Structure formats: C-alpha cells, structure tokens
Coordinates of C-alpha atoms in Angstrom, one line a residue:
M1 CA 3.2 -6.1 -3.9
I2 CA 1.9 -5.0 -0.6
E3 CA -1.0 -7.0 1.0
P4 CA -1.3 -9.4 3.9
N5 CA -0.3 -12.0 4.7
M6 CA 1.9 -9.9 5.2
A7 CA 3.5 -7.5 2.8
T8 CA 6.6 -7.5 0.7
M9 CA 8.9 -6.9 3.6
L10 CA 11.4 -8.3 6.1
S11 CA 11.1 -6.9 9.6
Y12 CA 13.5 -7.7 12.5
I13 CA 12.8 -6.5 16.0
F14 CA 15.5 -6.8 18.7
T15 CA 15.1 -6.4 22.4
D16 CA 17.1 -7.0 25.6
F17 CA 13.9 -7.5 27.6
T18 CA 13.7 -10.9 29.4
I19 CA 10.7 -12.8 28.2
E20 CA 9.7 -16.4 27.6
K21 CA 9.6 -17.4 23.9
K22 CA 5.9 -18.4 23.9
R23 CA 4.9 -15.1 25.5
L24 CA 7.0 -13.1 23.0
Q25 CA 5.4 -15.1 20.1
S26 CA 2.0 -14.3 21.4
I27 CA 2.7 -10.6 21.8
L28 CA 4.3 -10.5 18.3
T29 CA 1.4 -12.3 16.7
H30 CA -1.1 -9.8 18.1
A31 CA 1.0 -6.9 17.0
V32 CA 1.4 -8.3 13.5
N33 CA -2.3 -8.8 13.1
E34 CA -2.9 -5.2 14.2
S35 CA -0.2 -3.8 11.9
F36 CA 1.4 -5.6 9.0
N37 CA -1.7 -7.8 8.5
S38 CA -3.9 -4.7 8.4
I39 CA -2.4 -2.8 5.5
S40 CA -2.7 -3.0 1.7
V41 CA -1.3 -1.0 -1.2
D42 CA -2.4 -3.1 -4.2
G43 CA -3.9 -6.4 -2.9
S44 CA -1.0 -8.4 -4.3
E45 CA 0.6 -10.9 -1.8
S46 CA 4.3 -11.7 -1.8
T47 CA 6.3 -14.8 -1.1
S48 CA 8.9 -12.7 0.8
D49 CA 7.3 -11.9 4.1
T50 CA 9.0 -12.2 7.5
V51 CA 8.6 -10.6 10.9
V52 CA 11.0 -11.8 13.6
A53 CA 11.4 -10.7 17.2
L54 CA 14.5 -11.7 19.1
S55 CA 15.4 -11.2 22.7
S56 CA 18.9 -11.3 24.3
N57 CA 17.2 -11.6 27.8
Q58 CA 19.9 -9.2 29.1
I59 CA 17.6 -7.0 31.1
E60 CA 15.6 -8.4 34.0
S61 CA 11.9 -7.9 33.8
E62 CA 8.9 -8.4 36.1
E63 CA 5.3 -9.4 35.3
N64 CA 4.1 -5.8 35.6
D65 CA 6.5 -4.7 32.9
L66 CA 4.8 -6.9 30.3
A67 CA 1.9 -4.5 29.5
E68 CA 4.4 -1.7 28.7
F69 CA 6.5 -4.0 26.6
E70 CA 3.5 -5.3 24.6
S71 CA 2.4 -1.7 24.0
A72 CA 5.9 -0.8 22.7
I73 CA 6.0 -3.8 20.3
L74 CA 2.6 -2.8 18.9
E75 CA 3.6 0.8 18.5
I76 CA 6.8 -0.2 16.6
C77 CA 4.9 -2.6 14.3
Q78 CA 2.1 -0.1 13.6
G79 CA 4.7 2.7 12.8
L80 CA 6.6 0.5 10.4
A81 CA 3.4 -0.7 8.7
S82 CA 2.2 2.8 8.3
D83 CA 5.5 3.8 6.7
I84 CA 5.2 0.9 4.2
V85 CA 1.8 2.3 3.0
R86 CA 3.0 5.9 2.8
N87 CA 6.1 4.7 0.8
G88 CA 4.0 2.6 -1.5
E89 CA 4.5 2.9 -5.3
G90 CA 2.8 6.0 -6.5
T91 CA 0.9 6.5 -3.2
S92 CA -0.5 10.1 -2.9
H93 CA -3.1 9.4 -0.2
V94 CA -3.3 7.0 2.7
M95 CA -6.7 5.7 3.8
R96 CA -7.4 4.9 7.4
I97 CA -10.4 2.7 7.6
D98 CA -11.8 2.3 11.1
I99 CA -14.4 -0.5 11.5
S100 CA -16.3 -0.7 14.8
N101 CA -19.0 -3.0 16.2
Y102 CA -18.8 -5.3 13.2
P103 CA -21.2 -8.3 13.8
G104 CA -18.4 -10.9 13.7
S105 CA -14.8 -11.5 14.5
D106 CA -11.9 -9.0 14.2
Q107 CA -10.6 -11.2 11.4
E108 CA -13.9 -10.8 9.4
A109 CA -13.9 -7.0 10.1
R110 CA -10.3 -6.9 8.9
M111 CA -11.3 -8.6 5.7
L112 CA -14.0 -6.0 5.1
G113 CA -11.4 -3.2 5.7
R114 CA -9.0 -4.8 3.2
S115 CA -11.8 -5.2 0.7
I116 CA -12.5 -1.5 0.9
A117 CA -8.9 -0.6 0.7
N118 CA -8.5 -2.7 -2.4
S119 CA -11.5 -1.3 -4.3
A120 CA -10.0 0.0 -7.5
L121 CA -12.8 2.5 -8.1
L122 CA -12.6 3.9 -4.6
K123 CA -8.8 4.1 -4.8
C124 CA -9.0 6.1 -8.1
A125 CA -11.6 8.5 -6.7
I126 CA -9.4 9.2 -3.7
A127 CA -6.4 9.8 -6.0
G128 CA -8.5 12.5 -7.7
N129 CA -9.7 14.0 -4.4
D130 CA -13.2 13.0 -5.5
P131 CA -15.5 12.2 -2.5
N132 CA -17.5 9.6 -4.4
T133 CA -19.5 8.2 -1.5
G134 CA -21.3 5.7 -3.8
R135 CA -18.0 3.9 -4.5
L136 CA -17.4 3.6 -0.7
A137 CA -20.9 2.2 -0.1
S138 CA -20.5 -0.1 -3.1
A139 CA -17.2 -1.5 -1.7
I140 CA -18.9 -2.3 1.6
G141 CA -22.0 -3.8 -0.1
S142 CA -19.8 -5.9 -2.5
F143 CA -18.0 -7.5 0.4
L144 CA -21.1 -8.2 2.5
G145 CA -22.9 -9.5 -0.6
R146 CA -20.3 -12.2 -1.2
L147 CA -20.8 -13.5 2.4
E148 CA -24.5 -13.0 3.2
D149 CA -28.0 -13.2 1.8
A150 CA -30.1 -10.1 1.4
G151 CA -31.9 -10.5 4.7
T152 CA -28.8 -10.9 6.7
I153 CA -27.2 -7.9 5.1
E154 CA -30.1 -5.8 5.9
S155 CA -30.0 -6.9 9.6
K156 CA -26.3 -6.2 9.8
T157 CA -26.5 -2.7 8.3
T158 CA -29.7 -1.4 10.0
N159 CA -27.7 0.7 12.4
M160 CA -24.7 1.3 10.2
I161 CA -23.1 4.7 10.1
I162 CA -20.5 5.7 7.5
K163 CA -18.3 8.7 8.0
L164 CA -15.8 10.4 5.7
G165 CA -13.4 12.9 7.1
G166 CA -15.3 12.8 10.3
R167 CA -18.6 13.8 8.7
T168 CA -21.5 11.4 8.7
I169 CA -22.4 10.6 5.1
F170 CA -24.7 7.5 5.6
K171 CA -27.2 6.9 8.4
N172 CA -30.6 5.2 8.9
G173 CA -30.2 3.3 5.6
K174 CA -29.6 6.4 3.4
F175 CA -27.0 9.0 2.5
V176 CA -26.8 12.2 4.5
L177 CA -25.5 14.7 2.0
E178 CA -26.6 18.3 1.7
G179 CA -25.5 20.1 -1.4
D180 CA -22.2 21.3 -2.8
D181 CA -20.9 22.6 0.5
V182 CA -20.6 19.1 1.8
E183 CA -18.9 17.8 -1.3
N184 CA -16.4 20.6 -1.2
E185 CA -15.7 19.9 2.5
L186 CA -15.1 16.2 1.8
S187 CA -12.9 17.0 -1.2
Q188 CA -10.9 19.4 0.9
H189 CA -10.4 16.7 3.5
M190 CA -8.8 14.6 0.7
I191 CA -6.7 17.5 -0.5
D192 CA -5.3 18.1 3.0
A193 CA -4.4 14.4 3.3
Q194 CA -2.5 14.3 -0.1
L195 CA 1.2 13.5 -0.1
G196 CA 2.8 16.0 -2.5
E197 CA 6.3 16.1 -3.8
Q198 CA 8.6 16.4 -0.8
D199 CA 12.3 16.4 0.1
E200 CA 11.8 14.8 3.5
Y201 CA 9.8 11.7 4.1
P202 CA 7.1 11.7 5.3
K203 CA 5.9 15.3 5.1
H204 CA 2.9 14.6 7.3
Q205 CA 0.9 11.7 8.8
R206 CA -2.6 12.7 7.7
C207 CA -5.0 10.2 6.2
V208 CA -8.3 10.1 4.4
E209 CA -10.4 9.1 7.3
I210 CA -13.1 6.5 6.7
G211 CA -15.3 5.3 9.6
I212 CA -17.8 2.4 9.5
D213 CA -19.8 1.8 12.7
F214 CA -22.3 -1.1 12.5
G215 CA -23.9 -0.1 15.8
T216 CA -23.7 -1.6 19.3
S217 CA -26.6 -3.9 18.9
T218 CA -25.3 -5.9 16.0
K219 CA -23.2 -8.7 17.5
D220 CA -23.4 -12.1 15.7
D221 CA -24.7 -15.3 17.2
S222 CA -21.4 -16.0 18.9
G223 CA -21.4 -12.7 20.7
E224 CA -18.3 -11.5 18.8
C225 CA -18.0 -7.8 17.7
G226 CA -15.1 -6.8 15.4
N227 CA -13.2 -3.6 15.9
V228 CA -10.2 -3.0 13.6
T229 CA -8.2 -0.3 11.7
V230 CA -6.9 -1.0 8.2
L231 CA -4.6 1.3 6.2
G232 CA -4.7 1.4 2.4
S233 CA -3.5 3.7 -0.4
D234 CA -5.0 5.3 -3.5
L235 CA -4.3 4.2 -7.1
T236 CA -2.4 6.7 -9.2
A237 CA -1.0 6.9 -12.7
E238 CA 2.4 6.7 -11.2
Y239 CA 1.6 3.3 -9.7
V240 CA 0.6 2.1 -13.2
S241 CA 3.7 3.6 -14.8
V242 CA 6.1 2.0 -12.2
N243 CA 4.6 -1.4 -12.6
A244 CA 4.1 -1.2 -16.4
D245 CA 7.7 -0.3 -17.0
Y246 CA 9.2 -2.7 -14.4
R247 CA 11.3 -5.6 -15.8
S248 CA 12.5 -8.5 -13.6

C-alpha cells in the first residue's frame, strides 16, 4: 500500500537547527509534496501515514542559513521516498516521470504523473522491458480525457513532446519511431534500469526515464505552469504473489 497521501510509512526527521515552528512546517510541507506525495507503487492509500520534523533548537542559525536547511530537508525526504519505491513489493523497475510546462498547477501535474505511474498496462509493459509507447500515450490521454473536453485536450497537447529513455517518441501530434533499432534501444534502456537479485540494497539508482513536456506556450488561464517529478514502480508477478498469499 504505497500511494499518496502519503504512503504506508512513518518518517521522523530530527534537527538541532533553530527555526520557528511555522517556518519548519512550511519547509516540511513543501518537501513532502515533492517527495512522499510524489510516489506510488500500487495506487493504494494507507491509514498509517506520518511525517514529523522536530527541532531541539540547540544550534543557533541565521536567516541566510535557511536556504541550505530547506535544501537539506528536501534532499532527505526525496532520498527516503525513492528508497520506498525501490523497496516496493516485487519492484523490478523504478519509473521517473518528469512533467514540465503542464498547463495548470503543480498539483494537477502531479495527479497526471501518478495516473501514469498507476497505469496497470504500462507497469506490466515496463516489467517485461517492453517499450510499449502506445500504453504510455494512452495513460496520458486517459487522465486528460477525464478532466477536459476534446477541444481543450487538443490545445493542451499541441506542443507536447514525450520522451522515453531520453529519446523523443512523440512530437507534433504523432509518434516518432523509426524501426526495430529504436525499439531495441528503448528496451535496452529498461533492461539497464532493471533491479535484479542482489545482496546489497540498492544495487543502483537508475530509473526508466519518462519525460512529458507540454511546451512553454501552454499555460492555463491563471498563468500557472506545473513542473513535477513522480516516481513509480512496475507491476510484477512477485507483487501479485506477495499480496495474494498475504494473510492479516
């Protein structure tokens, strides 16, 4: 059960840095949105979710120290969130979904990222090292179709570029795929990102890289433009086995 808000986890962060409670809460909220609330293993939310930051206020600080402190909190939260996905039940691939220039808020862009990460068909394809670009496009279209009419979808996706493993696979409203060599390249990207049997955890930090750029001219009426990163995992036979055999 790993899905925001937040995931099945209890996280406690301790610091001696002197900081006001409201400021610490604001920094933590931002970090959680960019980390624990930006991951999904199976789309199942939990009732046991907590992130707490506590300060002893033992070390004096100055205003110009806050930026470094905020960066450190974000780095800690993102590292822990990434480890949760890599340690997910049956996980053999981690997807990193970068969404940029989404014509809406970061929250809406994050919802799109989580919708892609939770697409069962896409997750299965990635588990099999199958670069099924149609399933990726379908996951994007399914999300937008639930929110918008056809005309609005077309206007939002006019400048959309989709990349897989750093290679452009969709541009100018159509797929950009040239033969078996491209398919083999994309499949190899997934193979390289696969988490095999290992004695040490984790063996590597590589991900199946998915990029979706809606173009710089696609801001919504409010002027907002969403830019987020979401982590997800594939769906393997081991995940099914673990949860089918589980007894409470």
